[in-house]
GROMACS .gro file of C-alpha atoms in nm:
model
  446
    1MET     CA    1   4.552  -5.179   0.303
    2ARG     CA    2   4.665  -5.117  -0.055
    3LYS     CA    3   4.655  -5.488  -0.136
    4LEU     CA    4   4.306  -5.524   0.010
    5GLU     CA    5   4.155  -5.225  -0.169
    6ARG     CA    6   4.292  -5.347  -0.501
    7ARG     CA    7   4.183  -5.706  -0.440
    8TYR     CA    8   3.827  -5.601  -0.354
    9ALA     CA    9   3.814  -5.282  -0.560
   10ASP     CA   10   3.441  -5.303  -0.641
   11THR     CA   11   3.312  -5.422  -0.303
   12LEU     CA   12   3.536  -5.279  -0.029
   13GLN     CA   13   3.566  -4.907   0.047
   14ILE     CA   14   3.847  -4.804   0.280
   15VAL     CA   15   3.830  -4.471   0.463
   16SER     CA   16   4.123  -4.367   0.684
   17VAL     CA   17   4.055  -4.154   0.991
   18HIS     CA   18   4.375  -3.974   1.088
   19SER     CA   19   4.385  -3.913   1.465
   20PRO     CA   20   4.726  -3.747   1.511
   21LYS     CA   21   4.980  -3.819   1.782
   22PHE     CA   22   5.217  -3.531   1.700
   23PRO     CA   23   5.117  -3.161   1.676
   24THR     CA   24   5.259  -3.133   1.324
   25GLU     CA   25   5.028  -3.413   1.209
   26ARG     CA   26   4.719  -3.208   1.303
   27GLU     CA   27   4.774  -2.962   1.018
   28THR     CA   28   4.575  -3.055   0.708
   29GLU     CA   29   4.854  -2.950   0.470
   30ASN     CA   30   5.100  -3.181   0.646
   31LEU     CA   31   4.845  -3.461   0.623
   32ARG     CA   32   4.801  -3.387   0.252
   33GLN     CA   33   5.177  -3.419   0.198
   34ALA     CA   34   5.177  -3.751   0.386
   35ILE     CA   35   4.894  -3.883   0.167
   36LEU     CA   36   5.092  -3.796  -0.145
   37ARG     CA   37   5.415  -3.939  -0.001
   38LEU     CA   38   5.248  -4.266   0.102
   39ARG     CA   39   5.052  -4.286  -0.226
   40ILE     CA   40   4.723  -4.342  -0.043
   41GLU     CA   41   4.440  -4.405  -0.289
   42HIS     CA   42   4.134  -4.376  -0.063
   43PRO     CA   43   3.966  -4.090   0.130
   44VAL     CA   44   4.138  -3.966   0.447
   45LEU     CA   45   3.961  -3.770   0.722
   46ASN     CA   46   4.163  -3.539   0.948
   47ASP     CA   47   4.036  -3.616   1.299
   48ALA     CA   48   4.253  -3.343   1.455
   49ASP     CA   49   4.032  -3.311   1.764
   50PHE     CA   50   3.997  -3.688   1.816
   51LYS     CA   51   3.618  -3.668   1.774
   52TYR     CA   52   3.591  -3.992   1.577
   53TRP     CA   53   3.859  -4.161   1.788
   54GLN     CA   54   3.641  -4.104   2.095
   55THR     CA   55   3.314  -4.186   1.919
   56PHE     CA   56   3.444  -4.524   1.807
   57GLY     CA   57   3.631  -4.588   2.133
   58ALA     CA   58   3.971  -4.643   1.971
   59ARG     CA   59   4.263  -4.721   2.203
   60ALA     CA   60   4.557  -4.789   1.973
   61TRP     CA   61   4.720  -4.689   1.644
   62PRO     CA   62   4.610  -4.839   1.413
   63THR     CA   63   4.260  -4.968   1.493
   64LEU     CA   64   4.054  -5.116   1.211
   65TYR     CA   65   3.673  -5.109   1.216
   66PHE     CA   66   3.478  -5.326   0.973
   67ILE     CA   67   3.138  -5.173   0.891
   68ASP     CA   68   2.865  -5.354   0.698
   69PRO     CA   69   2.642  -5.200   0.426
   70ARG     CA   70   2.382  -5.114   0.692
   71GLY     CA   71   2.638  -4.908   0.888
   72ASN     CA   72   2.689  -5.155   1.172
   73VAL     CA   73   3.033  -5.228   1.317
   74ILE     CA   74   3.088  -5.601   1.264
   75GLY     CA   75   3.457  -5.632   1.353
   76ILE     CA   76   3.741  -5.452   1.531
   77HIS     CA   77   4.115  -5.520   1.506
   78GLU     CA   78   4.390  -5.335   1.695
   79GLY     CA   79   4.732  -5.331   1.527
   80GLU     CA   80   4.844  -5.407   1.174
   81LEU     CA   81   4.649  -5.661   0.971
   82THR     CA   82   4.794  -5.857   0.679
   83GLU     CA   83   4.607  -5.935   0.360
   84ASP     CA   84   4.613  -6.306   0.445
   85MET     CA   85   4.453  -6.240   0.784
   86ALA     CA   86   4.184  -6.004   0.653
   87ALA     CA   87   4.085  -6.176   0.328
   88PRO     CA   88   3.894  -6.474   0.476
   89LEU     CA   89   3.687  -6.239   0.695
   90ILE     CA   90   3.607  -6.005   0.408
   91GLU     CA   91   3.517  -6.286   0.169
   92GLY     CA   92   3.283  -6.442   0.425
   93TRP     CA   93   3.101  -6.114   0.472
   94LEU     CA   94   3.080  -6.053   0.097
   95VAL     CA   95   2.910  -6.389   0.042
   96GLU     CA   96   2.661  -6.306   0.318
   97TYR     CA   97   2.578  -5.959   0.187
   98GLU     CA   98   2.552  -6.077  -0.174
   99ALA     CA   99   2.293  -6.331  -0.060
  100GLU     CA  100   2.101  -6.057   0.122
  101GLN     CA  101   2.128  -5.834  -0.187
  102ILE     CA  102   2.251  -5.535   0.015
  103LEU     CA  103   2.595  -5.512  -0.144
  104THR     CA  104   2.654  -5.223  -0.384
  105ARG     CA  105   2.925  -5.186  -0.644
  106LYS     CA  106   2.863  -4.820  -0.711
  107ASP     CA  107   3.169  -4.613  -0.804
  108LEU     CA  108   3.206  -4.323  -0.559
  109GLY     CA  109   3.368  -4.110  -0.828
  110LEU     CA  110   3.664  -4.003  -0.616
  111VAL     CA  111   3.968  -3.852  -0.792
  112ARG     CA  112   4.310  -3.891  -0.634
  113GLU     CA  113   4.539  -3.589  -0.627
  114THR     CA  114   4.883  -3.640  -0.780
  115GLY     CA  115   5.210  -3.486  -0.667
  116ARG     CA  116   5.397  -3.211  -0.843
  117ASP     CA  117   5.629  -3.274  -1.138
  118SER     CA  118   5.989  -3.254  -1.013
  119ALA     CA  119   6.320  -3.437  -1.055
  120LEU     CA  120   6.286  -3.586  -0.707
  121SER     CA  121   5.970  -3.700  -0.532
  122PHE     CA  122   5.983  -3.712  -0.152
  123PRO     CA  123   6.350  -3.822  -0.128
  124GLY     CA  124   6.385  -4.022   0.192
  125LYS     CA  125   6.758  -4.062   0.253
  126VAL     CA  126   7.095  -3.957   0.117
  127ALA     CA  127   7.449  -4.099   0.140
  128TRP     CA  128   7.796  -3.965   0.062
  129ASP     CA  129   8.120  -4.152  -0.008
  130ASP     CA  130   8.437  -3.946   0.037
  131ALA     CA  131   8.662  -4.197  -0.137
  132SER     CA  132   8.472  -4.196  -0.468
  133GLY     CA  133   8.299  -3.858  -0.445
  134ARG     CA  134   7.963  -4.028  -0.494
  135LEU     CA  135   7.634  -3.881  -0.378
  136VAL     CA  136   7.355  -4.140  -0.354
  137VAL     CA  137   6.992  -4.033  -0.323
  138SER     CA  138   6.697  -4.250  -0.233
  139ASP     CA  139   6.430  -4.098  -0.461
  140SER     CA  140   6.160  -4.273  -0.264
  141ASN     CA  141   5.836  -4.189  -0.443
  142ASN     CA  142   5.996  -4.240  -0.783
  143ASP     CA  143   6.107  -4.586  -0.663
  144ARG     CA  144   6.466  -4.538  -0.774
  145ILE     CA  145   6.822  -4.474  -0.658
  146ILE     CA  146   7.021  -4.188  -0.811
  147VAL     CA  147   7.402  -4.165  -0.813
  148ALA     CA  148   7.561  -3.824  -0.874
  149ASP     CA  149   7.853  -3.605  -0.769
  150ILE     CA  150   7.845  -3.315  -0.523
  151ASP     CA  151   7.759  -3.074  -0.806
  152GLY     CA  152   7.454  -3.280  -0.902
  153ASN     CA  153   7.589  -3.442  -1.221
  154VAL     CA  154   7.399  -3.771  -1.241
  155SER     CA  155   7.599  -4.077  -1.347
  156GLN     CA  156   7.354  -4.361  -1.275
  157VAL     CA  157   6.980  -4.412  -1.223
  158ILE     CA  158   6.879  -4.752  -1.087
  159GLY     CA  159   6.514  -4.860  -1.087
  160GLY     CA  160   6.219  -4.630  -1.141
  161SER     CA  161   5.920  -4.602  -1.377
  162GLU     CA  162   5.703  -4.805  -1.138
  163ALA     CA  163   5.713  -4.979  -0.801
  164GLY     CA  164   5.807  -5.346  -0.797
  165PHE     CA  165   6.034  -5.612  -0.653
  166THR     CA  166   6.269  -5.725  -0.929
  167ASP     CA  167   6.643  -5.788  -0.941
  168GLY     CA  168   6.851  -5.735  -1.254
  169SER     CA  169   7.012  -5.456  -1.449
  170ALA     CA  170   6.972  -5.088  -1.360
  171SER     CA  171   6.682  -5.055  -1.604
  172GLU     CA  172   6.518  -5.385  -1.510
  173ALA     CA  173   6.542  -5.354  -1.131
  174ARG     CA  174   6.243  -5.231  -0.932
  175PHE     CA  175   6.216  -5.088  -0.580
  176ASN     CA  176   5.917  -4.990  -0.367
  177GLN     CA  177   5.961  -4.674  -0.158
  178PRO     CA  178   6.336  -4.722  -0.092
  179GLN     CA  179   6.470  -4.541   0.214
  180GLY     CA  180   6.817  -4.579   0.369
  181VAL     CA  181   7.125  -4.605   0.144
  182GLU     CA  182   7.488  -4.676   0.236
  183VAL     CA  183   7.792  -4.674   0.005
  184PHE     CA  184   8.047  -4.949   0.069
  185GLY     CA  185   8.325  -4.960  -0.191
  186ASP     CA  186   8.167  -5.038  -0.527
  187TYR     CA  187   7.834  -5.127  -0.367
  188VAL     CA  188   7.529  -4.946  -0.235
  189PHE     CA  189   7.308  -5.113   0.023
  190VAL     CA  190   6.942  -5.011   0.011
  191ALA     CA  191   6.667  -5.042   0.272
  192ASP     CA  192   6.381  -5.121   0.032
  193ASN     CA  193   6.109  -5.022   0.273
  194GLU     CA  194   5.780  -5.128   0.116
  195ASN     CA  195   5.934  -5.449  -0.019
  196HIS     CA  196   6.059  -5.531   0.333
  197ALA     CA  197   6.394  -5.623   0.182
  198LEU     CA  198   6.761  -5.529   0.163
  199ARG     CA  199   6.902  -5.477  -0.184
  200ARG     CA  200   7.261  -5.447  -0.307
  201ILE     CA  201   7.358  -5.234  -0.606
  202ASP     CA  202   7.685  -5.310  -0.784
  203LEU     CA  203   7.796  -4.965  -0.902
  204ARG     CA  204   8.029  -5.117  -1.162
  205ASP     CA  205   7.734  -5.223  -1.379
  206GLY     CA  206   7.425  -5.096  -1.192
  207SER     CA  207   7.289  -5.444  -1.125
  208VAL     CA  208   7.064  -5.508  -0.825
  209THR     CA  209   7.052  -5.818  -0.603
  210THR     CA  210   6.824  -5.892  -0.309
  211ILE     CA  211   7.039  -5.993  -0.012
  212ALA     CA  212   6.772  -6.023   0.260
  213GLY     CA  213   6.395  -6.036   0.286
  214THR     CA  214   6.117  -6.221   0.108
  215GLY     CA  215   5.904  -5.930  -0.009
  216GLU     CA  216   5.652  -5.997   0.269
  217GLN     CA  217   5.640  -5.819   0.605
  218ALA     CA  218   5.763  -6.017   0.906
  219ARG     CA  219   5.505  -6.113   1.166
  220MET     CA  220   5.733  -6.307   1.398
  221MET     CA  221   6.095  -6.328   1.509
  222PRO     CA  222   6.346  -6.488   1.266
  223SER     CA  223   6.382  -6.864   1.286
  224GLY     CA  224   6.740  -6.905   1.164
  225GLU     CA  225   6.664  -6.923   0.792
  226PRO     CA  226   6.913  -6.777   0.541
  227ALA     CA  227   6.884  -6.401   0.495
  228THR     CA  228   6.695  -6.425   0.164
  229ARG     CA  229   6.434  -6.648   0.331
  230THR     CA  230   6.397  -6.429   0.639
  231ALA     CA  231   6.106  -6.184   0.638
  232LEU     CA  232   6.188  -5.825   0.741
  233SER     CA  233   5.961  -5.546   0.865
  234SER     CA  234   5.984  -5.195   0.718
  235PRO     CA  235   6.364  -5.152   0.707
  236TRP     CA  236   6.423  -4.776   0.719
  237ASP     CA  237   6.800  -4.725   0.723
  238VAL     CA  238   7.128  -4.913   0.683
  239ALA     CA  239   7.484  -4.851   0.801
  240VAL     CA  240   7.812  -5.042   0.773
  241HIS     CA  241   8.054  -5.079   1.064
  242ASP     CA  242   8.349  -5.316   1.099
  243GLY     CA  243   8.233  -5.563   0.833
  244ASP     CA  244   7.871  -5.577   0.946
  245LEU     CA  245   7.558  -5.421   0.799
  246TYR     CA  246   7.321  -5.273   1.058
  247ILE     CA  247   6.954  -5.227   0.975
  248ALA     CA  248   6.696  -4.997   1.135
  249MET     CA  249   6.401  -5.238   1.147
  250ALA     CA  250   6.136  -4.975   1.212
  251GLY     CA  251   5.838  -5.208   1.186
  252ILE     CA  252   5.939  -5.420   1.484
  253HIS     CA  253   6.129  -5.160   1.690
  254GLN     CA  254   6.469  -5.325   1.659
  255ILE     CA  255   6.815  -5.289   1.505
  256TRP     CA  256   6.933  -5.595   1.314
  257ARG     CA  257   7.281  -5.704   1.210
  258MET     CA  258   7.401  -5.887   0.899
  259PRO     CA  259   7.767  -5.991   0.851
  260LEU     CA  260   7.878  -5.884   0.504
  261GLY     CA  261   8.123  -6.168   0.452
  262ASP     CA  262   8.370  -6.215   0.169
  263GLN     CA  263   8.100  -6.181  -0.097
  264VAL     CA  264   7.980  -5.843   0.036
  265GLY     CA  265   7.624  -5.922   0.129
  266ASP     CA  266   7.584  -6.291   0.045
  267ALA     CA  267   7.546  -6.379   0.412
  268SER     CA  268   7.357  -6.671   0.558
  269TYR     CA  269   7.266  -6.489   0.880
  270ILE     CA  270   7.057  -6.187   0.966
  271GLY     CA  271   6.889  -6.120   1.298
  272PRO     CA  272   6.824  -5.886   1.591
  273TRP     CA  273   7.117  -5.700   1.744
  274GLY     CA  274   6.937  -5.443   1.960
  275GLY     CA  275   6.589  -5.404   2.107
  276SER     CA  276   6.349  -5.657   2.254
  277GLY     CA  277   6.084  -5.587   1.991
  278ARG     CA  278   5.859  -5.418   2.246
  279GLU     CA  279   5.787  -5.054   2.163
  280GLY     CA  280   5.911  -4.813   2.429
  281ILE     CA  281   6.204  -4.607   2.550
  282VAL     CA  282   6.383  -4.821   2.807
  283ASP     CA  283   6.763  -4.833   2.839
  284GLY     CA  284   6.977  -5.126   2.954
  285PRO     CA  285   7.135  -5.436   2.795
  286ARG     CA  286   7.088  -5.399   2.421
  287MET     CA  287   6.861  -5.700   2.365
  288GLN     CA  288   6.644  -5.614   2.665
  289SER     CA  289   6.611  -5.244   2.590
  290GLU     CA  290   6.297  -5.103   2.428
  291LEU     CA  291   6.316  -4.899   2.106
  292ALA     CA  292   6.045  -4.715   1.912
  293GLN     CA  293   6.047  -4.716   1.532
  294VAL     CA  294   6.420  -4.679   1.471
  295SER     CA  295   6.455  -4.469   1.155
  296GLY     CA  296   6.816  -4.349   1.118
  297LEU     CA  297   7.163  -4.486   1.203
  298ALA     CA  298   7.506  -4.327   1.254
  299PRO     CA  299   7.802  -4.547   1.359
  300GLY     CA  300   8.069  -4.384   1.576
  301PRO     CA  301   8.372  -4.481   1.785
  302SER     CA  302   8.173  -4.570   2.097
  303GLY     CA  303   7.858  -4.712   1.946
  304LEU     CA  304   7.572  -4.694   1.700
  305ALA     CA  305   7.369  -4.374   1.741
  306PHE     CA  306   7.011  -4.385   1.617
  307ALA     CA  307   6.703  -4.171   1.569
  308ASP     CA  308   6.423  -4.332   1.769
  309SER     CA  309   6.135  -4.161   1.595
  310GLU     CA  310   5.828  -4.266   1.795
  311SER     CA  311   5.998  -4.174   2.125
  312SER     CA  312   6.130  -3.851   1.967
  313GLY     CA  313   6.469  -3.957   2.098
  314VAL     CA  314   6.836  -3.980   2.006
  315ARG     CA  315   6.997  -4.290   2.154
  316GLU     CA  316   7.305  -4.512   2.119
  317ILE     CA  317   7.399  -4.878   2.162
  318SER     CA  318   7.762  -4.933   2.259
  319TRP     CA  319   7.989  -5.163   2.057
  320ASP     CA  320   8.126  -5.363   2.351
  321PRO     CA  321   8.020  -5.728   2.378
  322ASP     CA  322   7.783  -5.649   2.664
  323GLY     CA  323   7.646  -5.352   2.471
  324ARG     CA  324   7.402  -5.124   2.645
  325THR     CA  325   7.144  -4.878   2.516
  326THR     CA  326   7.177  -4.519   2.637
  327THR     CA  327   6.938  -4.230   2.571
  328PHE     CA  328   7.094  -3.890   2.496
  329ILE     CA  329   6.772  -3.702   2.426
  330GLY     CA  330   6.428  -3.829   2.527
  331LYS     CA  331   6.238  -3.937   2.835
  332THR     CA  332   6.297  -4.296   2.939
  333GLY     CA  333   6.033  -4.510   3.102
  334GLN     CA  334   5.662  -4.450   3.137
  335GLY     CA  335   5.524  -4.170   2.922
  336GLY     CA  336   5.835  -4.153   2.705
  337LEU     CA  337   5.646  -4.222   2.382
  338PHE     CA  338   5.447  -3.902   2.437
  339HIS     CA  339   5.738  -3.677   2.535
  340PHE     CA  340   5.792  -3.450   2.236
  341GLY     CA  341   5.804  -3.085   2.133
  342ASP     CA  342   6.056  -2.829   2.011
  343ALA     CA  343   6.300  -2.710   2.276
  344ASP     CA  344   6.678  -2.668   2.291
  345GLY     CA  345   6.881  -2.708   2.609
  346GLY     CA  346   6.974  -2.987   2.845
  347ARG     CA  347   6.808  -3.328   2.858
  348SER     CA  348   6.557  -3.219   3.121
  349VAL     CA  349   6.411  -2.957   2.885
  350ALA     CA  350   6.523  -3.054   2.531
  351LYS     CA  351   6.252  -3.193   2.306
  352LEU     CA  352   6.239  -3.323   1.949
  353GLN     CA  353   5.940  -3.420   1.735
  354HIS     CA  354   5.962  -3.746   1.540
  355PRO     CA  355   6.330  -3.734   1.426
  356LEU     CA  356   6.405  -3.958   1.129
  357ASP     CA  357   6.785  -3.952   1.097
  358VAL     CA  358   7.117  -3.882   1.266
  359ALA     CA  359   7.464  -3.810   1.126
  360ARG     CA  360   7.818  -3.766   1.254
  361VAL     CA  361   8.070  -3.508   1.136
  362GLY     CA  362   8.390  -3.597   1.318
  363ASP     CA  363   8.303  -3.600   1.687
  364GLU     CA  364   7.985  -3.399   1.628
  365LEU     CA  365   7.638  -3.558   1.623
  366TYR     CA  366   7.344  -3.406   1.433
  367VAL     CA  367   6.976  -3.502   1.412
  368ALA     CA  368   6.706  -3.441   1.153
  369ASP     CA  369   6.426  -3.314   1.378
  370THR     CA  370   6.175  -3.400   1.109
  371PHE     CA  371   5.839  -3.274   1.234
  372ASN     CA  372   6.001  -2.952   1.360
  373HIS     CA  373   6.154  -2.894   1.013
  374LYS     CA  374   6.499  -2.848   1.168
  375ILE     CA  375   6.852  -2.986   1.187
  376LYS     CA  376   6.986  -2.984   1.542
  377GLN     CA  377   7.322  -3.059   1.701
  378VAL     CA  378   7.332  -3.308   1.986
  379PHE     CA  379   7.606  -3.303   2.250
  380PRO     CA  380   7.605  -3.655   2.401
  381LEU     CA  381   7.849  -3.580   2.685
  382THR     CA  382   7.642  -3.291   2.818
  383GLU     CA  383   7.308  -3.421   2.682
  384ASN     CA  384   7.236  -3.082   2.525
  385VAL     CA  385   7.060  -2.992   2.199
  386ASN     CA  386   7.102  -2.675   1.988
  387THR     CA  387   6.916  -2.582   1.669
  388LEU     CA  388   7.150  -2.549   1.370
  389VAL     CA  389   6.903  -2.455   1.094
  390GLY     CA  390   6.541  -2.462   1.005
  391GLU     CA  391   6.182  -2.366   1.025
  392ARG     CA  392   5.912  -2.467   0.782
  393GLY     CA  393   5.956  -2.333   0.430
  394ALA     CA  394   6.186  -2.356   0.128
  395ALA     CA  395   6.428  -2.062   0.161
  396LEU     CA  396   6.801  -2.118   0.106
  397GLY     CA  397   7.103  -1.910   0.207
  398SER     CA  398   7.258  -1.850   0.547
  399PHE     CA  399   7.177  -2.081   0.836
  400SER     CA  400   6.967  -1.806   0.995
  401GLU     CA  401   6.749  -1.786   0.682
  402LEU     CA  402   6.742  -2.148   0.565
  403GLN     CA  403   6.413  -2.338   0.576
  404LEU     CA  404   6.322  -2.706   0.544
  405ASP     CA  405   6.007  -2.916   0.520
  406GLU     CA  406   6.011  -3.245   0.711
  407PRO     CA  407   6.373  -3.344   0.641
  408GLY     CA  408   6.389  -3.724   0.652
  409GLY     CA  409   6.753  -3.797   0.566
  410LEU     CA  410   7.083  -3.667   0.699
  411THR     CA  411   7.447  -3.764   0.640
  412ASN     CA  412   7.796  -3.619   0.655
  413GLY     CA  413   7.914  -3.458   0.331
  414PRO     CA  414   8.255  -3.355   0.196
  415GLY     CA  415   8.473  -3.170   0.446
  416ARG     CA  416   8.277  -3.027   0.737
  417SER     CA  417   7.934  -3.038   0.584
  418LEU     CA  418   7.597  -3.210   0.601
  419LEU     CA  419   7.370  -3.339   0.327
  420VAL     CA  420   6.996  -3.323   0.391
  421ALA     CA  421   6.715  -3.508   0.217
  422ASP     CA  422   6.463  -3.224   0.241
  423THR     CA  423   6.177  -3.462   0.184
  424ASN     CA  424   5.867  -3.246   0.140
  425ASN     CA  425   6.062  -2.986  -0.060
  426HIS     CA  426   6.170  -3.262  -0.302
  427ARG     CA  427   6.538  -3.164  -0.293
  428ILE     CA  428   6.883  -3.234  -0.150
  429VAL     CA  429   7.040  -2.952   0.052
  430HIS     CA  430   7.414  -2.910   0.119
  431LEU     CA  431   7.493  -2.741   0.453
  432ASP     CA  432   7.847  -2.602   0.479
  433LEU     CA  433   7.933  -2.596   0.849
  434GLU     CA  434   8.228  -2.361   0.791
  435SER     CA  435   8.056  -2.088   0.588
  436ARG     CA  436   7.716  -2.157   0.749
  437GLN     CA  437   7.548  -2.146   0.411
  438GLY     CA  438   7.298  -2.388   0.257
  439ARG     CA  439   7.240  -2.458  -0.112
  440GLU     CA  440   7.030  -2.697  -0.315
  441ILE     CA  441   7.215  -2.964  -0.512
  442VAL     CA  442   7.027  -2.945  -0.841
  443LEU     CA  443   7.041  -3.280  -1.019
  444LYS     CA  444   7.146  -3.272  -1.384
  445PHE     CA  445   7.055  -3.584  -1.578
  446PRO     CA  446   7.252  -3.687  -1.889
   0.00000   0.00000   0.00000
């Protein structure tokens, strides 16, 4: 949509009608935060009661309605629509309405709200490397990657100043809403979400190289082209296991794999490893199973655990050659995409709401229960869930007092600890599992 509204800035007015799936999305303040996080530049209506959804007869998210200057619906499209698909339609209509002299170029005089001034802006993910003591933060809305230590002393800033898709030195490189980060030796792999690309940072000099993706969103399955000529779709997280890079390909409901090779990321192959591409929550052989907007990855001894956000589930694909997908938390089969809530307990009663990340601390598995503003512990063997910390707010201190606001990133920290990208609070929180205390890691720039 952003490309279309900029291309036709004086003739096309986009209005988003937000008809929420999740309870948290019904609250206007949460919607406001999402508008700021997504940098939406047009009016958004909160259709919390589905009044406009029903009036227009919508059946799917998203549904696009094209309305002419007279107020008549002249086109409907269900699903995502690329600029290349929409432009010929729009240009044809513009020619017609210009000829009829009913097209207006009047400025509506709308003023976009800007976010608050803070060191971080909606940080999406966080990574920790024990060997080097490096903390890596995906400062998503500032379009940059920050490298620091556990005390917040910043040593490197890569990218920033504006969104873009440029390789080069730390100051020259540009990202667009980066999400998942993974430290691997002297490198950081980045899921560059809005660029639909994977980037590699060389920490020795801060340089950035694109290792997969074309900058355009994929609309079909890969055709065997080299990784840098293969289009990706909204990569949301990355994880390294046994010489391979795994990618949460949220836009097409799959997990992809890319062998790192001797050159650490200069691979000729990238492609699906788990998920059929059909959105759902169906277990079974990994390539036949159905996933739903995979958003966070956590490798472990038995398999790759993942946060399946649209099914509000925590699931795992086993490492064995005939790998299978298993659901720990969530309802498989029909109705599973609408099984969500906030409840601890066994699988029959436990509910999450749009989790965006998972992390392992030893044999323990944790989940960022994003729309419930909580971190929860998952027990795969017993399929139980217990709340560790959280309710909506910004308080720090003991686990019983600590508050979060839509945490989107979670990883293991030094010792027995967790690091949280507390996205809507614009901060990184360190959770000490021994002392059961939480503190903000305040970044200190040189």
